[in-house]
Coordinates of C-alpha atoms in Angstrom, one line a residue:
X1 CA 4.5 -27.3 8.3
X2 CA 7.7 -24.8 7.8
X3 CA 6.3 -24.7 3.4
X4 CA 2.4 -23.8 4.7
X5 CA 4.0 -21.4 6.8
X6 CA 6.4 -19.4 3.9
X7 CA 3.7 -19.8 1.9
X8 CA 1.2 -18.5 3.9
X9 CA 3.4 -15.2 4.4
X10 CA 4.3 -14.8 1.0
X11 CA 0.8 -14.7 -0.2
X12 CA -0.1 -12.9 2.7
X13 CA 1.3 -9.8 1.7
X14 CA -0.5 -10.0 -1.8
X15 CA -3.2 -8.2 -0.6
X16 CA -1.2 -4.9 0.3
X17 CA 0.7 -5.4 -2.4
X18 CA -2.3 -6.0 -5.1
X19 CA -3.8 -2.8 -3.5
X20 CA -1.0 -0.4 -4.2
X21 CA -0.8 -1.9 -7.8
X22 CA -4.6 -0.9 -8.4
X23 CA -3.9 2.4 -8.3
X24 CA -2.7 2.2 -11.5
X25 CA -3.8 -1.5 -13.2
X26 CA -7.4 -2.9 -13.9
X27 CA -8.4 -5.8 -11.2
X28 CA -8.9 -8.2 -13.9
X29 CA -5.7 -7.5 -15.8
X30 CA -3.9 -7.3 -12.7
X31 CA -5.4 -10.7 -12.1
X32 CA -4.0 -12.0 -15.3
X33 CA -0.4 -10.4 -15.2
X34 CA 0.0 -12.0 -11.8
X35 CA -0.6 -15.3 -12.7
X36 CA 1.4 -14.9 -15.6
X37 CA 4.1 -13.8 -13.3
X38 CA 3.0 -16.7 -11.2
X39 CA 3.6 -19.0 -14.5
X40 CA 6.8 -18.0 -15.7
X41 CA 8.8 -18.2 -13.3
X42 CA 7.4 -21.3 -11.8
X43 CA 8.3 -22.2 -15.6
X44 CA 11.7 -21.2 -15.4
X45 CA 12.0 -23.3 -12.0
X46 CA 11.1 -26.1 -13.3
X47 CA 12.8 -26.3 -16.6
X48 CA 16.3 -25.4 -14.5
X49 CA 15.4 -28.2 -12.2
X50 CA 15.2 -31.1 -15.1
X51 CA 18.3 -29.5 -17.1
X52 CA 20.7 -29.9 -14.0
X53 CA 18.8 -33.3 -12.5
X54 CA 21.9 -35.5 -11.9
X55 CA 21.9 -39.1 -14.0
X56 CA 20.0 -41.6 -12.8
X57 CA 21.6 -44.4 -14.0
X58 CA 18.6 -46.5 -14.9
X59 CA 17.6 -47.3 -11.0
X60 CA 14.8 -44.7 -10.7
X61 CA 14.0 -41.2 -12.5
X62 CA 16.0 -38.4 -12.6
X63 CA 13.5 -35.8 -12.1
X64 CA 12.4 -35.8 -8.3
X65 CA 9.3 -34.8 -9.1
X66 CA 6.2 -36.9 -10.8
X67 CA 5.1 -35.1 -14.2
X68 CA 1.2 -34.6 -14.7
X69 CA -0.6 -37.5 -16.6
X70 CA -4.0 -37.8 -18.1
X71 CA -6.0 -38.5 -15.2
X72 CA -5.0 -35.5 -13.7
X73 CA -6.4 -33.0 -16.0
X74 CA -10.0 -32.7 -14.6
X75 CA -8.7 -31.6 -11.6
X76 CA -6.0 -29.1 -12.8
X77 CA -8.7 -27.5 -15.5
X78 CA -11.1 -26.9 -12.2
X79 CA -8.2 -25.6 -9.9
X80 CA -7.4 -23.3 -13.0
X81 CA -10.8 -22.3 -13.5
X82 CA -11.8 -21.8 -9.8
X83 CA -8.5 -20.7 -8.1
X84 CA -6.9 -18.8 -10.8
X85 CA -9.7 -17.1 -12.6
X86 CA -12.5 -16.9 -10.6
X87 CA -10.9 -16.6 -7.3
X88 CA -8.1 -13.9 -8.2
X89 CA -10.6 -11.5 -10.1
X90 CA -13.2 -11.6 -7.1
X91 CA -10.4 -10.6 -5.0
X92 CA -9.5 -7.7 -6.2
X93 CA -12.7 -6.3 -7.4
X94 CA -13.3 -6.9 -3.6
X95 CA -9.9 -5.2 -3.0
X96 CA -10.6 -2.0 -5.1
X97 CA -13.2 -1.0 -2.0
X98 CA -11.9 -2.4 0.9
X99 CA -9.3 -1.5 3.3
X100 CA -6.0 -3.2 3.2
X101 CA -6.1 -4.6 6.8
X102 CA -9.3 -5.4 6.9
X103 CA -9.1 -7.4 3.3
X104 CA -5.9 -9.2 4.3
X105 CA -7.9 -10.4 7.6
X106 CA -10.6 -11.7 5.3
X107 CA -9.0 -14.1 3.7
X108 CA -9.0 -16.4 6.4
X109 CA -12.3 -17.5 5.1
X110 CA -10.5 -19.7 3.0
X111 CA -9.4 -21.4 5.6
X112 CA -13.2 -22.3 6.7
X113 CA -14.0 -23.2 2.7
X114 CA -11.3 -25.0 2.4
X115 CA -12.2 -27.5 5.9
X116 CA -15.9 -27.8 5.1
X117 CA -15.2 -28.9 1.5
X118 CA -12.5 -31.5 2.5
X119 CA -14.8 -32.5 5.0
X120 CA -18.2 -32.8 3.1
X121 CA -17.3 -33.3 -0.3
X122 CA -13.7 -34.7 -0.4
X123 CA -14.5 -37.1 3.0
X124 CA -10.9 -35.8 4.7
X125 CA -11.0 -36.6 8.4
X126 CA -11.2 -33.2 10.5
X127 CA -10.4 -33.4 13.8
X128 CA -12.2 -31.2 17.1
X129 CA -9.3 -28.7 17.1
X130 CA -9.5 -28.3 13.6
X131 CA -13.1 -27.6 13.4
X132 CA -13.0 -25.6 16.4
X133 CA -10.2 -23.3 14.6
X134 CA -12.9 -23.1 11.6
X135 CA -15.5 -21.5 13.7
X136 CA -13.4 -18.8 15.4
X137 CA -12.3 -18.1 12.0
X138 CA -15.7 -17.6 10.8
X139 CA -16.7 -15.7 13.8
X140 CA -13.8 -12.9 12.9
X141 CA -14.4 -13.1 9.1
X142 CA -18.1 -12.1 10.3
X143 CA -17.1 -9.5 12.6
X144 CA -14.8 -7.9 9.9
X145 CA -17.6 -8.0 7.1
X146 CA -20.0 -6.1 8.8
X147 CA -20.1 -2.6 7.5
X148 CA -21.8 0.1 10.4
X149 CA -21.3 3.0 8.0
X150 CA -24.5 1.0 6.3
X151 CA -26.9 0.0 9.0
X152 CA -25.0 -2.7 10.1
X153 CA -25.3 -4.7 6.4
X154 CA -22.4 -6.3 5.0
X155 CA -19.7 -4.3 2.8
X156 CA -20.0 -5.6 -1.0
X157 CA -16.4 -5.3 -1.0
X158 CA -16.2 -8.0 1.7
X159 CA -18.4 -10.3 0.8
X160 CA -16.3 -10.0 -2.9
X161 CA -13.6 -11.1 -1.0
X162 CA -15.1 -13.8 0.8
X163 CA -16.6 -15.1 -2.8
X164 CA -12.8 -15.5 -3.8
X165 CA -12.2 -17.9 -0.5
X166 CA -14.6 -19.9 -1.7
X167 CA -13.0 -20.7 -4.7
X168 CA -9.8 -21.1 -3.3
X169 CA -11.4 -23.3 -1.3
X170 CA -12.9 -25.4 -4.0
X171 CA -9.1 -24.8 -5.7
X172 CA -7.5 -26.4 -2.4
X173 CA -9.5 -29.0 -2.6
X174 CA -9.3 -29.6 -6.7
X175 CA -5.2 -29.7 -6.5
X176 CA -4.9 -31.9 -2.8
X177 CA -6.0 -34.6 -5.6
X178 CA -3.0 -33.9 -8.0
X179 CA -0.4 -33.0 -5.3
X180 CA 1.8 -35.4 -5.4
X181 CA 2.9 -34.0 -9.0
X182 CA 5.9 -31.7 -9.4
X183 CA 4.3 -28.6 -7.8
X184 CA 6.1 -26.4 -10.1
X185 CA 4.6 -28.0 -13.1
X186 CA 1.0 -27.3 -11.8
X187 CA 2.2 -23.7 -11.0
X188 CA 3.7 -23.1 -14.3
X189 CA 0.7 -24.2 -16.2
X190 CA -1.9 -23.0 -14.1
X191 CA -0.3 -19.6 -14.2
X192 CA -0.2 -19.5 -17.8
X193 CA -3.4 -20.8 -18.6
X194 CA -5.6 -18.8 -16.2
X195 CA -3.0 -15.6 -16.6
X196 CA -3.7 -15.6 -20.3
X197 CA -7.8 -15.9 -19.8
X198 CA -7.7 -13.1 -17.5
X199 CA -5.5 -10.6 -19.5
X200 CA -7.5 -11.5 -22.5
X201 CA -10.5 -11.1 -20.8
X202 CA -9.9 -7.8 -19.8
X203 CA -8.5 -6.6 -23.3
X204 CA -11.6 -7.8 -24.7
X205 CA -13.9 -6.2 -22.3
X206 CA -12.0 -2.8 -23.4
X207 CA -10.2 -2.4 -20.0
X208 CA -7.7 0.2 -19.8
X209 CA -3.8 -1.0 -20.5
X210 CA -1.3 -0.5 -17.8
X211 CA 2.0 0.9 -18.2
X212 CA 5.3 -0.5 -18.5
X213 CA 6.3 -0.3 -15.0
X214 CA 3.5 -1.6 -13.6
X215 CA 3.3 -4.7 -15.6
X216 CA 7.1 -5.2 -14.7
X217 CA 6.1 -4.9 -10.8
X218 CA 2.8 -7.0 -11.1
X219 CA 4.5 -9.9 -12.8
X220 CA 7.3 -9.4 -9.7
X221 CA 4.2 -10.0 -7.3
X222 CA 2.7 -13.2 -9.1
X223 CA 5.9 -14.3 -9.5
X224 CA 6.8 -14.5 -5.6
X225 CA 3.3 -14.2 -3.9
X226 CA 1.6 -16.4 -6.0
X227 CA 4.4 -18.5 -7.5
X228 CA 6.7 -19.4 -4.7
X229 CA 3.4 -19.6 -2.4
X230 CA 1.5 -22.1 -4.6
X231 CA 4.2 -24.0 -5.4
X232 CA 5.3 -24.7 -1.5
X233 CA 1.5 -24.7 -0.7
X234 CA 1.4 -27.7 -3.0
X235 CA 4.3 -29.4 -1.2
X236 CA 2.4 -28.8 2.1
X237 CA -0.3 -30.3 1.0
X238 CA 1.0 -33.9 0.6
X239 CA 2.5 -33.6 4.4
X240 CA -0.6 -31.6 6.1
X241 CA -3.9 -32.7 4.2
X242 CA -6.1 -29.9 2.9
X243 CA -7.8 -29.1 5.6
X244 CA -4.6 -28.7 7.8
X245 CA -2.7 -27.0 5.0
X246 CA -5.4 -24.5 4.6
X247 CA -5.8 -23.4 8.2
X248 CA -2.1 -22.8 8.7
X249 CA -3.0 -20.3 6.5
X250 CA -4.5 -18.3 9.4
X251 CA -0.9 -16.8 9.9
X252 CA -0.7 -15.1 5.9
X253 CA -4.1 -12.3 6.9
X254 CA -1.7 -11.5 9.8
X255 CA 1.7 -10.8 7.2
X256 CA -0.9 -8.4 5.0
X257 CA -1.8 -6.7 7.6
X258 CA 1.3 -5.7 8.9
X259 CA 2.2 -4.5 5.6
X260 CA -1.2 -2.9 5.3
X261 CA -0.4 -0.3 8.2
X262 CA 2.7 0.4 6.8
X263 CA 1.5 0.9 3.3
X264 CA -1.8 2.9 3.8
X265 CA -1.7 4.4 7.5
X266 CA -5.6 4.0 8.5
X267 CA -7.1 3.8 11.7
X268 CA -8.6 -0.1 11.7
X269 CA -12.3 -0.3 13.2
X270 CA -13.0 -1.7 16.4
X271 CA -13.8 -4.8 14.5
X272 CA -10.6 -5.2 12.7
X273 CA -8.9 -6.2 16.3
X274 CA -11.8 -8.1 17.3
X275 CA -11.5 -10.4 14.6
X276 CA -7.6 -10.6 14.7
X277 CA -7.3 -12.1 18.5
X278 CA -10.5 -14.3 16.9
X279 CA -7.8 -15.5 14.4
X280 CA -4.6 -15.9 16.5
X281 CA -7.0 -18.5 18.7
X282 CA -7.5 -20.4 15.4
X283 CA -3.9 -20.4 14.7
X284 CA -2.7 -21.5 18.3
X285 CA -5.7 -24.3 18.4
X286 CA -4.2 -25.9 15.2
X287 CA -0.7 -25.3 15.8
X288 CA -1.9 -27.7 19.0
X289 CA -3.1 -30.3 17.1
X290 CA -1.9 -33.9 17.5
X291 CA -3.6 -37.2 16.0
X292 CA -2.5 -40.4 16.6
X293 CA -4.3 -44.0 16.6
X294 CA -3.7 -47.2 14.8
X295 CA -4.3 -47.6 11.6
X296 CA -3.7 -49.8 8.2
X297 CA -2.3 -48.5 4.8
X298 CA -4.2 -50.5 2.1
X299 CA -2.3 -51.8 -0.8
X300 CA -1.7 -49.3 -3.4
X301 CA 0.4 -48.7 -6.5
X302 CA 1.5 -44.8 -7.6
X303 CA 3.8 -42.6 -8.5
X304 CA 5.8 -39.6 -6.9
X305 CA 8.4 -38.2 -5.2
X306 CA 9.8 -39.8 -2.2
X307 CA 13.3 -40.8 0.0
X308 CA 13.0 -44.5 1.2
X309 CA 11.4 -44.1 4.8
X310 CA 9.1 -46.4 6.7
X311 CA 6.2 -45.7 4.1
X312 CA 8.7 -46.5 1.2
X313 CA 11.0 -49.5 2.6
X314 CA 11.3 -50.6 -1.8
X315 CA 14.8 -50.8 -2.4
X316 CA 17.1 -50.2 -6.0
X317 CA 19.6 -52.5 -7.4
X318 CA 23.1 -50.8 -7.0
X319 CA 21.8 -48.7 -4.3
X320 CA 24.4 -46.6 -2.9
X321 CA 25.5 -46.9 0.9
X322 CA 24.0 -44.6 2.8
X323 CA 20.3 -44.9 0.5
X324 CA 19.2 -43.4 -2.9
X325 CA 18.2 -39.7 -2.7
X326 CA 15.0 -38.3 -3.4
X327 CA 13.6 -39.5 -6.8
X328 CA 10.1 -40.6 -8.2
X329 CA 8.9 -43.6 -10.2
X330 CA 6.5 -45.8 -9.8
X331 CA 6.2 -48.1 -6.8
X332 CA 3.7 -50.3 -4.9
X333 CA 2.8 -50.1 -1.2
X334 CA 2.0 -53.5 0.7
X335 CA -0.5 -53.2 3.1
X336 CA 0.8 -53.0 6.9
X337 CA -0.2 -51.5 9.7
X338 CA 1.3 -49.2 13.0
X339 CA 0.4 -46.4 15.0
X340 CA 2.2 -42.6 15.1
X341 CA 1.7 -39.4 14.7
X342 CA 0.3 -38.3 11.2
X343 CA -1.6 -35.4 9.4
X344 CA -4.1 -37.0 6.5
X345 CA -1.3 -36.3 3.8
X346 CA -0.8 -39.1 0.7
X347 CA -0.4 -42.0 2.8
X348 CA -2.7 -41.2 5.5
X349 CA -6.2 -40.3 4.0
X350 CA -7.7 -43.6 5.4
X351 CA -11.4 -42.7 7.0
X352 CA -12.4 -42.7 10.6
X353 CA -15.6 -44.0 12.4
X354 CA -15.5 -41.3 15.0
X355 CA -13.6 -37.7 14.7
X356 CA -10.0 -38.4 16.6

């Protein structure tokens, strides 16, 4: 949980961040330069990572991370398309009109888009707690969408901003399928891809360029609040499951709007603390959570990283004392079965005949 949780904080403050940086970029170049930020030096990461990989000796692969292969490009294309085009640009269109607090707060609602796609489209198993978190998440996004300056309708800022959860939902949902690939690898090229379509989107449409300095300090926000966060985010989402990973996500709103109050001192509505305790409920009700029951791991043949543990019990001719350290190659799993503790990560997306 300690990656969702880093994650969660660093992209957290984003939303602050993103906000001071409109002052002086366009929202759909700022878009683009931080996912190029977000690219590069997920890029850099990764190429560092294979040049000093110590020598494997022939017993299993270098690299402790699983490179992408061809199966996986349907789902990286739509997580590039939804999470890092779509998603991004929404937000800070959204962004441009809508309080920092409040905005940070909002995107909690990826937390419900994220649970009810696992649950109805990708068949994830989401437990009562989980569910429960869900709706007092959407109770507070609700609370902070409604705009009393206009009768009581919603703020088109907001519901912007809630637009954008949905496709990182849809993106959560896309990359849980290719997550046991080397997370900085699906960074790097979803940064680059979807930075470049957004920067050359907004030339296009005639967009104003931004100056020097503010490039250099958008690409410093992709690079750590999109970046680092994706990249752990993708790590949590083998151990947690999507639905899991996502709702830890509750704690980043609370990061931004800290910041938020520091950055631009406004007076938050009534509403705005309203749908905060409606939020720290969520995140106490899944930090909570515990599901445990018997259950069978089918027979399966894959690749990724892993250390030799009671779901990997494979050995390695000329193993050294002590066990081989975290590598990746291919490897079957024989079909057993035990009961323990487990989130629905990699080796636990088994279904269940009643929610547990």
């Amino acid at each position: 949980m300690a990656y969702a949780i880093v994650s969660a904080l660093l992209f957290g403050v984003s939303a602050p961040l993103s906000k001071l940086l409109l002052a002086q970029v366009d929202p759909i170049a700022l878009a683009g330069l931080l996912y190029l930020g977000a690219g590069a030096f997920l890029g850099i990461l990764a190429v560092a990572s294979r040049a000093f990989a110590p020598s494997s000796r022939g017993r299993a692969s270098a690299h402790r991370e699983a490179g992408l292969e061809r199966q996986d490009v349907p789902w990286l294309a739509g997580a590039v398309v939804a999470g890092g085009v779509a998603g991004p640009i929404l937000l800070l269109l959204g962004l441009a009109t809508t309080p920092a607090a409040s905005a940070s707060l909002l995107l909690n609602f990826e937390v419900v888009a994220t649970a009810l796609i696992a649950g109805a489209f990708f068949r994830e198993a989401v437990g009562g707690r989980t569910w429960a978190a869900v709706a007092a998440v959407s109770a507070g996004g609700a609370l902070l969408s409604v705009d009393p300056s206009a009768g009581w309708g919603f703020a088109p800022g907001a519901l912007l901003i809630l637009g954008a959860c949905v496709f990182w939902g849809l993106d959560n949902n896309l990359t849980r399928q290719i997550s046991l690939r080397d997370p900085k690898l699906i960074t790097t090229v979803k940064g680059l891809v979807a930075g470049s379509f957004s920067l050359g989107l907004a030339f296009g449409l005639g967009r104003p360029l931004p100056s020097y300095g503010a490039v250099l300090a958008a690409l410093a926000v992709g690079a750590a609040c999109y970046g680092a966060s994706i990249a752990l985010f993708v790590r949590s989402l083998r151990s947690l499951g999507t639905a899991r990973t996502g709702a830890v996500f509750a704690a980043a709103p609370f990061a931004g709007a800290v910041l938020s109050f520091a950055l631009f001192p406004e007076a938050p509505r009534i509403s705005f603390y309203g749908g905060a305790a409606l939020m720290v409920l969520a995140l106490v009700l899944l930090l909570r959570e515990r599901h445990a029951h018997r259950h069978t791991h089918e027979p399966v043949v894959h690749t990724h990283a892993h250390v030799h543990d009671e779901h990997h019990a494979h050995s390695h001719a000329g193993e050294p004392a002590g066990g081989t350290p975290r590598h990746s190659h291919a490897h079957t799993h024989e079909p057993f079965e035990h009961s323990h503790p487990h989130t629905p990560d990699a080796h636990h997306r088994h279904s269940h005949d009643t929610s547990e």
